mmCIF file of C-alpha atoms in Angstrom:
data_model
loop_
_atom_site.group_PDB
_atom_site.id
_atom_site.type_symbol
_atom_site.label_atom_id
_atom_site.label_comp_id
_atom_site.label_asym_id
_atom_site.label_seq_id
_atom_site.Cartn_x
_atom_site.Cartn_y
_atom_site.Cartn_z
ATOM 1 C CA MET A 1 119.517 -146.174 70.851
ATOM 2 C CA ALA A 2 117.824 -148.316 67.809
ATOM 3 C CA PRO A 3 117.082 -146.833 65.041
ATOM 4 C CA GLN A 4 113.311 -146.578 64.135
ATOM 5 C CA HIS A 5 112.044 -146.307 60.807
ATOM 6 C CA SER A 6 107.994 -145.863 61.590
ATOM 7 C CA PHE A 7 106.683 -142.944 62.538
ATOM 8 C CA LEU A 8 103.446 -141.610 63.527
ATOM 9 C CA ARG A 9 101.229 -140.500 60.365
ATOM 10 C CA LEU A 10 99.316 -137.438 59.462
ATOM 11 C CA ILE A 11 97.556 -135.193 56.951
ATOM 12 C CA GLY A 12 99.448 -135.071 53.335
ATOM 13 C CA LEU A 13 100.237 -132.233 52.053
ATOM 14 C CA ALA A 14 97.638 -130.948 48.643
ATOM 15 C CA VAL A 15 97.477 -127.814 47.572
ATOM 16 C CA ALA A 16 96.711 -126.651 43.723
ATOM 17 C CA GLY A 17 96.245 -122.929 42.444
ATOM 18 C CA GLY A 18 98.214 -120.471 40.788
ATOM 19 C CA LEU A 19 98.807 -117.032 41.896
ATOM 20 C CA LEU A 20 98.021 -113.073 41.428
ATOM 21 C CA LEU A 21 99.035 -110.052 43.042
ATOM 22 C CA ALA A 22 97.842 -107.089 44.503
ATOM 23 C CA ALA A 23 99.276 -103.663 46.099
ATOM 24 C CA ALA A 24 98.334 -101.334 49.459
ATOM 25 C CA ASN A 25 97.088 -98.548 48.952
ATOM 26 C CA GLY A 26 99.525 -95.908 49.660
ATOM 27 C CA CYS A 27 101.779 -97.997 49.543
ATOM 28 C CA SER A 28 104.884 -98.539 46.852
ATOM 29 C CA SER A 29 104.216 -101.861 45.082
ATOM 30 C CA SER A 30 104.984 -104.362 42.734
ATOM 31 C CA ARG A 31 101.876 -104.862 39.294
ATOM 32 C CA PRO A 32 100.916 -107.854 38.135
ATOM 33 C CA SER A 33 102.166 -107.949 33.999
ATOM 34 C CA GLN A 34 99.787 -107.089 31.827
ATOM 35 C CA SER A 35 101.619 -108.394 28.793
ATOM 36 C CA ALA A 36 100.552 -111.323 27.055
ATOM 37 C CA ALA A 37 104.164 -112.033 25.939
ATOM 38 C CA ASP A 38 104.821 -111.050 29.274
ATOM 39 C CA ARG A 39 102.394 -113.471 30.953
ATOM 40 C CA ARG A 40 103.200 -116.577 29.518
ATOM 41 C CA SER A 41 105.582 -118.505 26.621
ATOM 42 C CA SER A 42 104.267 -119.992 24.120
ATOM 43 C CA SER A 43 104.280 -124.569 24.643
ATOM 44 C CA PRO A 44 103.576 -126.206 22.064
ATOM 45 C CA SER A 45 101.069 -129.704 23.886
ATOM 46 C CA PRO A 46 101.096 -130.302 27.800
ATOM 47 C CA SER A 47 103.929 -133.511 28.638
ATOM 48 C CA GLY A 48 105.793 -131.962 31.450
ATOM 49 C CA PRO A 49 104.929 -133.428 35.338
ATOM 50 C CA ALA A 50 101.333 -131.897 36.959
ATOM 51 C CA LEU A 51 103.654 -129.107 39.520
ATOM 52 C CA SER A 52 103.721 -125.431 39.545
ATOM 53 C CA LEU A 53 105.885 -123.613 41.426
ATOM 54 C CA LEU A 54 105.990 -120.273 42.608
ATOM 55 C CA TYR A 55 109.370 -118.619 43.490
ATOM 56 C CA THR A 56 111.873 -115.416 43.511
ATOM 57 C CA THR A 57 114.393 -114.653 40.525
ATOM 58 C CA ALA A 58 117.835 -112.869 40.653
ATOM 59 C CA ASP A 59 115.606 -110.243 38.883
ATOM 60 C CA ALA A 60 113.307 -109.151 41.762
ATOM 61 C CA GLU A 61 110.352 -110.782 39.534
ATOM 62 C CA LEU A 62 107.488 -112.941 41.269
ATOM 63 C CA VAL A 63 106.505 -115.844 38.548
ATOM 64 C CA LEU A 64 104.807 -118.282 38.455
ATOM 65 C CA ARG A 65 105.773 -121.876 36.840
ATOM 66 C CA ASP A 66 103.440 -124.621 35.068
ATOM 67 C CA ALA A 67 105.455 -127.328 35.238
ATOM 68 C CA ARG A 68 102.822 -129.277 32.475
ATOM 69 C CA ARG A 69 103.817 -126.384 30.073
ATOM 70 C CA ASP A 70 106.440 -125.801 30.510
ATOM 71 C CA THR A 71 105.385 -122.298 30.210
ATOM 72 C CA SER A 72 106.179 -119.617 32.590
ATOM 73 C CA GLN A 73 104.557 -116.064 33.837
ATOM 74 C CA ARG A 74 105.330 -113.612 35.078
ATOM 75 C CA LEU A 75 103.173 -112.092 38.632
ATOM 76 C CA ALA A 76 104.980 -108.846 39.790
ATOM 77 C CA THR A 77 108.284 -107.436 39.307
ATOM 78 C CA GLY A 78 110.713 -105.518 42.157
ATOM 79 C CA VAL A 79 108.902 -108.391 44.461
ATOM 80 C CA GLU A 80 110.850 -110.209 47.218
ATOM 81 C CA PHE A 81 109.834 -113.047 49.165
ATOM 82 C CA THR A 82 110.088 -112.766 52.859
ATOM 83 C CA GLY A 83 109.725 -116.182 54.160
ATOM 84 C CA HIS A 84 106.162 -115.644 55.601
ATOM 85 C CA ARG A 85 104.125 -118.447 54.838
ATOM 86 C CA ALA A 86 100.765 -120.982 55.797
ATOM 87 C CA LEU A 87 98.379 -123.217 53.773
ATOM 88 C CA SER A 88 95.269 -123.304 56.089
ATOM 89 C CA PRO A 89 93.744 -126.609 57.127
ATOM 90 C CA THR A 90 92.047 -127.814 53.585
ATOM 91 C CA GLY A 91 94.534 -126.437 51.917
ATOM 92 C CA ARG A 92 92.636 -124.238 50.159
ATOM 93 C CA TYR A 93 94.374 -121.061 50.579
ATOM 94 C CA LEU A 94 98.335 -119.970 51.130
ATOM 95 C CA ALA A 95 99.277 -117.552 53.077
ATOM 96 C CA PHE A 96 102.895 -115.888 52.285
ATOM 97 C CA SER A 97 104.213 -112.627 52.561
ATOM 98 C CA TYR A 98 106.462 -109.923 50.285
ATOM 99 C CA ALA A 99 108.515 -106.523 50.187
ATOM 100 C CA THR A 100 108.361 -103.658 47.616
ATOM 101 C CA ALA A 101 111.295 -100.632 47.918
ATOM 102 C CA ASP A 102 108.771 -99.166 50.727
ATOM 103 C CA SER A 103 106.485 -101.571 51.625
ATOM 104 C CA SER A 104 105.187 -105.035 53.060
ATOM 105 C CA HIS A 105 102.185 -107.041 52.460
ATOM 106 C CA LEU A 106 100.567 -110.327 53.406
ATOM 107 C CA ALA A 107 98.258 -111.402 50.264
ATOM 108 C CA LEU A 108 96.093 -114.865 50.500
ATOM 109 C CA LEU A 109 95.859 -117.126 46.899
ATOM 110 C CA ASP A 110 92.826 -119.698 46.383
ATOM 111 C CA LEU A 111 94.509 -122.054 45.132
ATOM 112 C CA THR A 112 91.868 -123.660 43.454
ATOM 113 C CA ASP A 113 91.628 -121.219 40.894
ATOM 114 C CA ALA A 114 93.752 -118.735 41.252
ATOM 115 C CA ALA A 115 92.354 -115.410 42.810
ATOM 116 C CA LEU A 116 94.291 -113.701 45.193
ATOM 117 C CA GLN A 117 93.449 -111.079 47.740
ATOM 118 C CA ARG A 118 95.021 -108.441 49.421
ATOM 119 C CA VAL A 119 95.026 -108.804 53.284
ATOM 120 C CA HIS A 120 97.032 -105.478 54.616
ATOM 121 C CA ALA A 121 100.226 -103.868 53.217
ATOM 122 C CA VAL A 122 102.052 -101.203 55.607
ATOM 123 C CA SER A 123 105.048 -98.903 54.670
ATOM 124 C CA GLY A 124 108.272 -99.492 55.899
ATOM 125 C CA ARG A 125 109.881 -102.807 56.327
ATOM 126 C CA ALA A 126 107.267 -105.090 58.602
ATOM 127 C CA VAL A 127 107.611 -108.970 60.316
ATOM 128 C CA TYR A 128 104.643 -110.851 59.841
ATOM 129 C CA SER A 129 103.660 -114.200 61.690
ATOM 130 C CA LEU A 130 100.734 -116.299 60.539
ATOM 131 C CA ALA A 131 98.231 -118.795 62.654
ATOM 132 C CA TRP A 132 94.773 -120.707 60.843
ATOM 133 C CA HIS A 133 92.323 -121.474 62.788
ATOM 134 C CA PRO A 134 92.951 -125.424 63.555
ATOM 135 C CA ASP A 135 89.466 -126.350 61.631
ATOM 136 C CA GLN A 136 88.265 -122.647 59.510
ATOM 137 C CA GLU A 137 89.464 -121.146 56.893
ATOM 138 C CA ARG A 138 90.533 -117.984 59.263
ATOM 139 C CA LEU A 139 93.857 -116.986 59.546
ATOM 140 C CA ALA A 140 95.273 -114.583 63.038
ATOM 141 C CA PHE A 141 98.527 -112.303 61.245
ATOM 142 C CA GLY A 142 100.549 -110.354 63.709
ATOM 143 C CA HIS A 143 103.152 -107.339 62.436
ATOM 144 C CA TYR A 144 105.964 -105.213 63.649
ATOM 145 C CA ARG A 145 108.438 -103.126 62.549
ATOM 146 C CA ARG A 146 111.667 -103.408 64.772
ATOM 147 C CA THR A 147 112.473 -100.949 66.294
ATOM 148 C CA ASP A 148 116.529 -99.306 66.817
ATOM 149 C CA SER A 149 116.658 -101.821 69.785
ATOM 150 C CA ASP A 150 116.083 -104.697 67.586
ATOM 151 C CA GLU A 151 112.487 -105.591 69.761
ATOM 152 C CA ARG A 152 109.148 -105.741 67.878
ATOM 153 C CA GLY A 153 108.309 -101.691 66.947
ATOM 154 C CA PRO A 154 104.613 -101.160 66.380
ATOM 155 C CA GLY A 155 101.685 -103.539 64.713
ATOM 156 C CA GLY A 156 98.996 -105.290 65.623
ATOM 157 C CA ILE A 157 96.964 -108.563 65.892
ATOM 158 C CA GLN A 158 94.293 -108.995 62.824
ATOM 159 C CA VAL A 159 92.330 -111.809 61.627
ATOM 160 C CA ALA A 160 91.205 -111.710 58.225
ATOM 161 C CA THR A 161 88.469 -114.702 55.875
ATOM 162 C CA PRO A 162 89.140 -115.176 52.368
ATOM 163 C CA SER A 163 86.118 -113.602 51.530
ATOM 164 C CA GLY A 164 87.428 -110.725 52.603
ATOM 165 C CA THR A 165 87.053 -109.248 56.058
ATOM 166 C CA THR A 166 89.685 -108.609 58.303
ATOM 167 C CA ARG A 167 89.403 -107.596 61.598
ATOM 168 C CA ASP A 168 91.747 -106.075 64.586
ATOM 169 C CA LEU A 169 91.590 -108.008 67.332
ATOM 170 C CA GLY A 170 93.021 -104.505 69.621
ATOM 171 C CA CYS A 171 95.837 -105.827 71.036
ATOM 172 C CA ARG A 172 97.834 -102.842 73.027
ATOM 173 C CA SER A 173 101.273 -105.178 73.145
ATOM 174 C CA VAL A 174 101.586 -108.008 71.216
ATOM 175 C CA ARG A 175 102.535 -107.997 68.248
ATOM 176 C CA GLU A 176 103.802 -111.624 67.223
ATOM 177 C CA VAL A 177 101.159 -114.989 66.575
ATOM 178 C CA LEU A 178 102.842 -118.577 67.424
ATOM 179 C CA GLN A 179 99.637 -120.027 66.972
ATOM 180 C CA TRP A 180 95.788 -120.986 67.250
ATOM 181 C CA LEU A 181 94.796 -122.655 69.745
ATOM 182 C CA PRO A 182 92.277 -126.005 70.160
ATOM 183 C CA ASP A 183 90.375 -123.735 72.938
ATOM 184 C CA SER A 184 90.539 -121.145 70.165
ATOM 185 C CA SER A 185 92.421 -118.976 71.827
ATOM 186 C CA LEU A 186 95.876 -117.372 70.064
ATOM 187 C CA ALA A 187 99.708 -117.932 71.940
ATOM 188 C CA THR A 188 101.327 -115.033 71.104
ATOM 189 C CA ARG A 189 104.099 -113.337 72.693
ATOM 190 C CA THR A 190 106.268 -109.905 73.218
ATOM 191 C CA SER A 191 110.223 -110.151 74.071
ATOM 192 C CA ASP A 192 109.364 -110.843 77.601
ATOM 193 C CA THR A 193 105.651 -112.459 78.243
ATOM 194 C CA LEU A 194 104.004 -115.310 75.741
ATOM 195 C CA TYR A 195 100.062 -114.436 75.927
ATOM 196 C CA LEU A 196 96.987 -117.237 75.285
ATOM 197 C CA VAL A 197 94.467 -113.679 74.345
ATOM 198 C CA SER A 198 90.962 -114.459 73.038
ATOM 199 C CA THR A 199 90.344 -113.858 69.149
ATOM 200 C CA GLU A 200 86.865 -111.176 70.305
ATOM 201 C CA ASP A 201 89.268 -108.424 71.765
ATOM 202 C CA CYS A 202 93.004 -109.390 72.704
ATOM 203 C CA SER A 203 92.093 -109.934 76.430
ATOM 204 C CA THR A 204 94.648 -112.051 78.219
ATOM 205 C CA ARG A 205 93.301 -116.050 79.280
ATOM 206 C CA ALA A 206 97.070 -116.780 80.417
ATOM 207 C CA SER A 207 100.395 -115.747 80.787
ATOM 208 C CA ARG A 208 104.400 -116.870 81.476
ATOM 209 C CA ASP A 209 107.462 -115.113 81.733
ATOM 210 C CA ALA A 210 108.900 -116.426 77.838
ATOM 211 C CA ARG A 211 111.943 -114.549 78.705
ATOM 212 C CA ARG A 212 114.514 -116.859 78.057
ATOM 213 C CA MET A 213 112.231 -118.984 75.742
ATOM 214 C CA TYR A 214 113.726 -119.146 72.087
ATOM 215 C CA HIS A 215 112.656 -121.246 68.988
ATOM 216 C CA ILE A 216 109.215 -121.532 70.451
ATOM 217 C CA ARG A 217 107.567 -124.471 68.505
ATOM 218 C CA TYR A 218 103.787 -125.560 68.555
ATOM 219 C CA ALA A 219 103.485 -128.739 68.074
ATOM 220 C CA PRO A 220 100.800 -129.364 64.555
ATOM 221 C CA GLU A 221 97.274 -129.021 66.854
ATOM 222 C CA GLY A 222 98.449 -127.212 69.478
ATOM 223 C CA ARG A 223 98.079 -128.355 72.446
ATOM 224 C CA ARG A 224 102.138 -129.031 73.000
ATOM 225 C CA MET A 225 104.931 -127.272 72.466
ATOM 226 C CA ALA A 226 108.706 -127.375 72.057
ATOM 227 C CA TYR A 227 111.487 -124.554 72.533
ATOM 228 C CA ILE A 228 114.562 -123.942 73.429
ATOM 229 C CA TYR A 229 115.301 -122.713 77.423
ATOM 230 C CA ARG A 230 118.481 -120.233 77.486
ATOM 231 C CA GLU A 231 120.460 -118.786 80.690
ATOM 232 C CA LEU A 232 123.600 -118.021 81.791
ATOM 233 C CA ARG A 233 125.365 -120.247 84.151
ATOM 234 C CA TYR A 234 128.730 -119.293 86.295
ATOM 235 C CA ASP A 235 131.600 -121.515 84.134
ATOM 236 C CA ARG A 236 134.173 -121.791 87.211
ATOM 237 C CA SER A 237 136.750 -123.365 84.691
ATOM 238 C CA ALA A 238 135.452 -120.384 82.324
ATOM 239 C CA GLY A 239 135.927 -117.455 85.549
ATOM 240 C CA ASP A 240 132.735 -116.597 83.630
ATOM 241 C CA TYR A 241 128.867 -116.519 82.625
ATOM 242 C CA VAL A 242 128.533 -118.526 79.297
ATOM 243 C CA PRO A 243 125.183 -118.981 77.834
ATOM 244 C CA ASP A 244 123.135 -122.701 78.845
ATOM 245 C CA SER A 245 121.049 -124.010 76.459
ATOM 246 C CA SER A 246 118.572 -126.847 77.184
ATOM 247 C CA LEU A 247 115.258 -128.553 74.827
ATOM 248 C CA VAL A 248 112.004 -127.999 76.754
ATOM 249 C CA VAL A 249 108.353 -130.074 75.890
ATOM 250 C CA SER A 250 105.771 -128.588 77.771
ATOM 251 C CA ASP A 251 101.346 -128.112 77.411
ATOM 252 C CA ALA A 252 100.481 -125.007 74.485
ATOM 253 C CA ARG A 253 100.229 -122.729 78.373
ATOM 254 C CA GLY A 254 104.152 -123.444 78.547
ATOM 255 C CA GLN A 255 103.696 -125.444 82.735
ATOM 256 C CA ASN A 256 103.815 -129.388 82.713
ATOM 257 C CA SER A 257 107.147 -128.833 81.462
ATOM 258 C CA GLU A 258 109.787 -131.607 80.317
ATOM 259 C CA THR A 259 113.878 -130.963 79.935
ATOM 260 C CA LEU A 260 114.840 -133.130 77.270
ATOM 261 C CA PHE A 261 118.471 -132.368 76.483
ATOM 262 C CA GLY A 262 120.813 -130.108 78.398
ATOM 263 C CA ASP A 263 123.293 -127.995 77.181
ATOM 264 C CA GLU A 264 125.421 -129.916 76.641
ATOM 265 C CA ARG A 265 123.709 -131.829 73.778
ATOM 266 C CA GLN A 266 123.213 -127.959 71.150
ATOM 267 C CA VAL A 267 119.655 -128.704 69.866
ATOM 268 C CA ARG A 268 118.983 -126.968 67.674
ATOM 269 C CA HIS A 269 116.374 -127.647 63.834
ATOM 270 C CA LEU A 270 112.394 -128.312 66.005
ATOM 271 C CA ARG A 271 110.672 -130.435 63.211
ATOM 272 C CA TRP A 272 107.422 -132.147 65.198
ATOM 273 C CA GLY A 273 106.382 -134.701 63.335
ATOM 274 C CA PRO A 274 102.310 -133.702 60.957
ATOM 275 C CA ASN A 275 100.270 -135.552 64.195
ATOM 276 C CA GLY A 276 102.495 -133.785 66.556
ATOM 277 C CA SER A 277 104.035 -136.750 69.036
ATOM 278 C CA GLU A 278 106.803 -136.943 67.512
ATOM 279 C CA LEU A 279 109.236 -134.386 67.600
ATOM 280 C CA ALA A 280 112.886 -134.424 65.536
ATOM 281 C CA PHE A 281 116.314 -132.229 65.243
ATOM 282 C CA ASP A 282 119.623 -132.748 65.038
ATOM 283 C CA MET A 283 122.684 -132.496 68.246
ATOM 284 C CA GLU A 284 125.253 -133.831 69.481
ATOM 285 C CA THR A 285 125.989 -137.596 71.272
ATOM 286 C CA GLU A 286 128.438 -139.323 73.061
ATOM 287 C CA ASP A 287 127.898 -141.977 70.605
ATOM 288 C CA SER A 288 129.567 -139.732 67.246
ATOM 289 C CA PRO A 289 131.686 -137.306 66.412
ATOM 290 C CA HIS A 290 129.070 -136.506 64.059
ATOM 291 C CA ARG A 291 125.815 -134.656 64.775
ATOM 292 C CA GLN A 292 122.758 -136.822 64.957
ATOM 293 C CA ILE A 293 119.327 -136.243 63.863
ATOM 294 C CA VAL A 294 117.142 -137.608 67.119
ATOM 295 C CA VAL A 295 113.403 -138.103 67.040
ATOM 296 C CA HIS A 296 111.259 -137.860 70.658
ATOM 297 C CA ASP A 297 108.318 -139.799 70.705
ATOM 298 C CA GLY A 298 106.902 -138.682 74.455
ATOM 299 C CA ASN A 299 108.609 -141.519 75.434
ATOM 300 C CA ARG A 300 112.659 -142.192 74.920
ATOM 301 C CA PRO A 301 114.799 -141.004 71.837
ATOM 302 C CA ILE A 302 115.777 -142.435 69.018
ATOM 303 C CA PHE A 303 118.165 -142.573 66.509
ATOM 304 C CA LEU A 304 116.816 -141.608 62.861
ATOM 305 C CA VAL A 305 120.394 -143.575 61.721
ATOM 306 C CA PRO A 306 122.184 -145.669 64.001
ATOM 307 C CA PRO A 307 125.981 -143.727 65.188
ATOM 308 C CA SER A 308 127.601 -146.723 64.196
ATOM 309 C CA GLN A 309 126.463 -146.167 60.788
ATOM 310 C CA THR A 310 127.127 -142.265 61.001
ATOM 311 C CA THR A 311 129.932 -141.170 59.167
ATOM 312 C CA ALA A 312 128.739 -136.783 58.586
ATOM 313 C CA ASP A 313 126.943 -134.819 60.508
ATOM 314 C CA GLN A 314 122.464 -134.921 60.326
ATOM 315 C CA VAL A 315 120.665 -131.961 59.637
ATOM 316 C CA PHE A 316 117.884 -130.069 59.126
ATOM 317 C CA PRO A 317 115.320 -132.850 59.341
ATOM 318 C CA ARG A 318 111.703 -131.841 56.988
ATOM 319 C CA TRP A 319 108.965 -134.846 57.472
ATOM 320 C CA SER A 320 107.248 -136.221 54.849
ATOM 321 C CA PRO A 321 104.111 -135.773 54.225
ATOM 322 C CA SER A 322 102.888 -139.208 55.937
ATOM 323 C CA GLY A 323 104.992 -138.920 59.155
ATOM 324 C CA ASP A 324 106.280 -142.015 58.418
ATOM 325 C CA ARG A 325 110.353 -140.807 56.840
ATOM 326 C CA LEU A 326 112.695 -137.001 57.520
ATOM 327 C CA ALA A 327 114.395 -136.320 54.403
ATOM 328 C CA PHE A 328 117.456 -134.142 55.583
ATOM 329 C CA ALA A 329 121.045 -132.217 54.994
ATOM 330 C CA LEU A 330 124.564 -134.450 55.593
ATOM 331 C CA ARG A 331 127.563 -132.218 56.031
ATOM 332 C CA THR A 332 130.092 -133.801 53.805
ATOM 333 C CA ALA A 333 133.630 -132.687 52.648
ATOM 334 C CA ASP A 334 132.578 -131.918 49.640
ATOM 335 C CA GLY A 335 129.665 -129.975 50.438
ATOM 336 C CA LEU A 336 125.719 -130.663 52.238
ATOM 337 C CA ARG A 337 123.625 -133.112 50.386
ATOM 338 C CA ALA A 338 120.637 -134.403 50.521
ATOM 339 C CA ALA A 339 119.492 -137.573 51.977
ATOM 340 C CA VAL A 340 116.275 -139.662 53.133
ATOM 341 C CA ARG A 341 116.187 -142.607 55.631
ATOM 342 C CA LEU A 342 114.361 -145.867 53.133
ATOM 343 C CA GLN A 343 115.144 -148.875 54.639
ATOM 344 C CA GLY A 344 116.906 -148.943 56.880
ATOM 345 C CA GLN A 345 119.539 -147.196 54.379
ATOM 346 C CA THR A 346 121.011 -143.589 53.499
ATOM 347 C CA ARG A 347 119.832 -142.751 50.274
ATOM 348 C CA ARG A 348 122.041 -139.322 49.125
ATOM 349 C CA LEU A 349 120.120 -137.208 46.415
ATOM 350 C CA GLY A 350 123.209 -134.842 45.759
ATOM 351 C CA PRO A 351 123.685 -131.052 46.270
ATOM 352 C CA VAL A 352 121.944 -128.905 48.068
ATOM 353 C CA GLU A 353 121.941 -125.384 49.284
ATOM 354 C CA GLY A 354 121.388 -125.257 53.538
ATOM 355 C CA ALA A 355 117.651 -127.110 54.303
ATOM 356 C CA VAL A 356 115.615 -129.363 51.668
ATOM 357 C CA TRP A 357 112.627 -127.284 51.265
ATOM 358 C CA GLY A 358 110.140 -130.054 52.103
ATOM 359 C CA TRP A 359 108.479 -132.657 50.305
ATOM 360 C CA LEU A 360 106.261 -132.540 47.790
ATOM 361 C CA ASP A 361 104.400 -135.823 48.870
ATOM 362 C CA ASN A 362 105.198 -138.748 50.005
ATOM 363 C CA ARG A 363 107.923 -140.439 47.520
ATOM 364 C CA SER A 364 109.216 -137.451 46.356
ATOM 365 C CA VAL A 365 111.696 -134.294 48.114
ATOM 366 C CA VAL A 366 111.766 -130.773 47.048
ATOM 367 C CA VAL A 367 115.933 -130.048 46.586
ATOM 368 C CA PRO A 368 117.068 -126.692 46.108
ATOM 369 C CA GLY A 369 121.139 -126.816 44.898
ATOM 370 C CA PRO A 370 123.602 -124.453 44.436
ATOM 371 C CA ASP A 371 122.830 -124.534 40.608
ATOM 372 C CA SER A 372 118.855 -125.978 40.353
ATOM 373 C CA LEU A 373 116.002 -126.612 41.947
ATOM 374 C CA ARG A 374 115.462 -130.313 41.127
ATOM 375 C CA ILE A 375 112.564 -132.219 42.293
ATOM 376 C CA GLN A 376 113.957 -136.729 42.887
ATOM 377 C CA THR A 377 112.398 -139.955 44.336
ATOM 378 C CA LEU A 378 113.313 -141.752 46.545
ATOM 379 C CA ASN A 379 116.253 -143.974 44.773
ATOM 380 C CA GLY A 380 117.461 -140.599 43.538
ATOM 381 C CA THR A 381 115.785 -139.890 39.822
ATOM 382 C CA THR A 382 115.257 -136.386 39.499
ATOM 383 C CA ARG A 383 111.476 -135.388 38.337
ATOM 384 C CA TYR A 384 111.618 -132.918 37.127
ATOM 385 C CA ALA A 385 115.186 -129.668 37.667
ATOM 386 C CA ARG A 386 115.241 -125.714 36.741
ATOM 387 C CA PRO A 387 117.813 -123.203 36.960
ATOM 388 C CA ALA A 388 118.171 -122.445 41.167
ATOM 389 C CA PRO A 389 115.424 -119.183 41.714
ATOM 390 C CA THR A 390 116.254 -117.200 44.296
ATOM 391 C CA ALA A 391 113.656 -118.065 46.742
ATOM 392 C CA LEU A 392 111.364 -120.630 46.539
ATOM 393 C CA ILE A 393 107.832 -119.770 47.942
ATOM 394 C CA TYR A 394 105.938 -122.917 47.462
ATOM 395 C CA VAL A 395 105.630 -126.186 45.423
ATOM 396 C CA TRP A 396 102.124 -128.088 44.500
ATOM 397 C CA THR A 397 101.141 -130.428 42.322
ATOM 398 C CA ARG A 398 98.540 -129.052 40.602
ATOM 399 C CA PRO A 399 95.060 -131.383 38.305
ATOM 400 C CA VAL A 400 95.994 -132.463 35.111
ATOM 401 C CA SER A 401 93.422 -130.439 32.592
#
C-alpha cells in the first residue's frame, strides 16, 4: 500500500464564546465567583492570540482563559470535567458535562454571547451521552447511574433546546444516546441491544443485537457506523477461549456490515473523517513491527506513513477540520511525541500527554504536554503555551474586539 495525503474535506470548526456555570435545585454544586478580583486579573492591553481556553485546574477550579488579554476568569470551584462535550451543527452552542462533590450536571453554552444555561442535573455520579440534531439546534442527551455490576442503571433520554425547553422522551429501557440520524430517529443502546427510536415517544423503529458491539462510532452524517465486534473463539494451541475482535463497518442500523480487519490487526482508536467517507485508526501490520495509522476510504486501507519509513508506533489519530491532514502521537523511547504528516514527511511537535487534543484550525494543533499546554503550527512553532491544566475542555478562536 502507498501513502495518501489527500483526504476529503469537512466542515471547519468555528466557535467563539465564554462560560458561566449554574447549579441544579436540590443538588450541591459549585457557584460562579462573584468577586471581580477573582473573576478577572488585569492586563494592560490586548496583545496575545485571539484564543479562549476552558479548563479545570488541580484545585478543581473551572477557568476561562482569554489569551489575547492574558486574563483568567474563575467560573466555579469544586468542579470535575467528566469528559463529555458536543458542539451544535452551527457551531454556536457547546454542551458539556461536569460533576461536583455530590451531583452531576449538563450545561449549554452560547458561544456568541457567553450565556450559559443549566440543561440537567442529578444527585450522585451520572454518565451523560450527547447527540445534536444534524441541522437543528436540538440536543438529545442520555444519562444514567452505574449499578454495582457496572450496568446502565436509572436514567433516561431527553431533548433540550437553547430556548430552555427540555422534554423527556419516556424511554423505558434505553439510557445512552449514540447519534441523531438523518431520518430524525435516535440511535441508542442498552447493554444488549441497539435501538433506533422516535424522538417523539421513544417508540422503536429498528433494533439489533449489540451484545458483541463495542466502541460504536457513527460517521458525522449518521449514515454509517464502525465498531469493534468482539466474541470468544476457541484457541486449540492455548486450550481455551480467547477474545476475537474485528473492525466492522455497517449502515446506521447495523445492517449491510463488512469486516475490514480481524483480531490479528488489533485495531484501536476509531476516528471518522469530517465528511464521513474515511475512517482512521491504528493497528498492527505485517509490514512493520510498529503500530500504523491507516485510513480506510471505503474501498481500501491506506497507510498514513509507508511501513518502510516507520520508526515508532503511531497512535491516536486526529483529523484536521478540513479532513486532509492527521495529527497523531508517536510512541518513542523518550515517550509520546505529537506529530503531523505533511508533504510526505512526519513532523514532530514535542511531548504530548496521551493523545493530541485536536486542531485549532487547519494550521494549528493543540498539544497537551506533561508540563504545558501548547498550540503549535505545523512547522513546530509554538503560537501559545500555558501550564498544563488538569483537564482541557475546549479551545477556540474568538473575534478580536
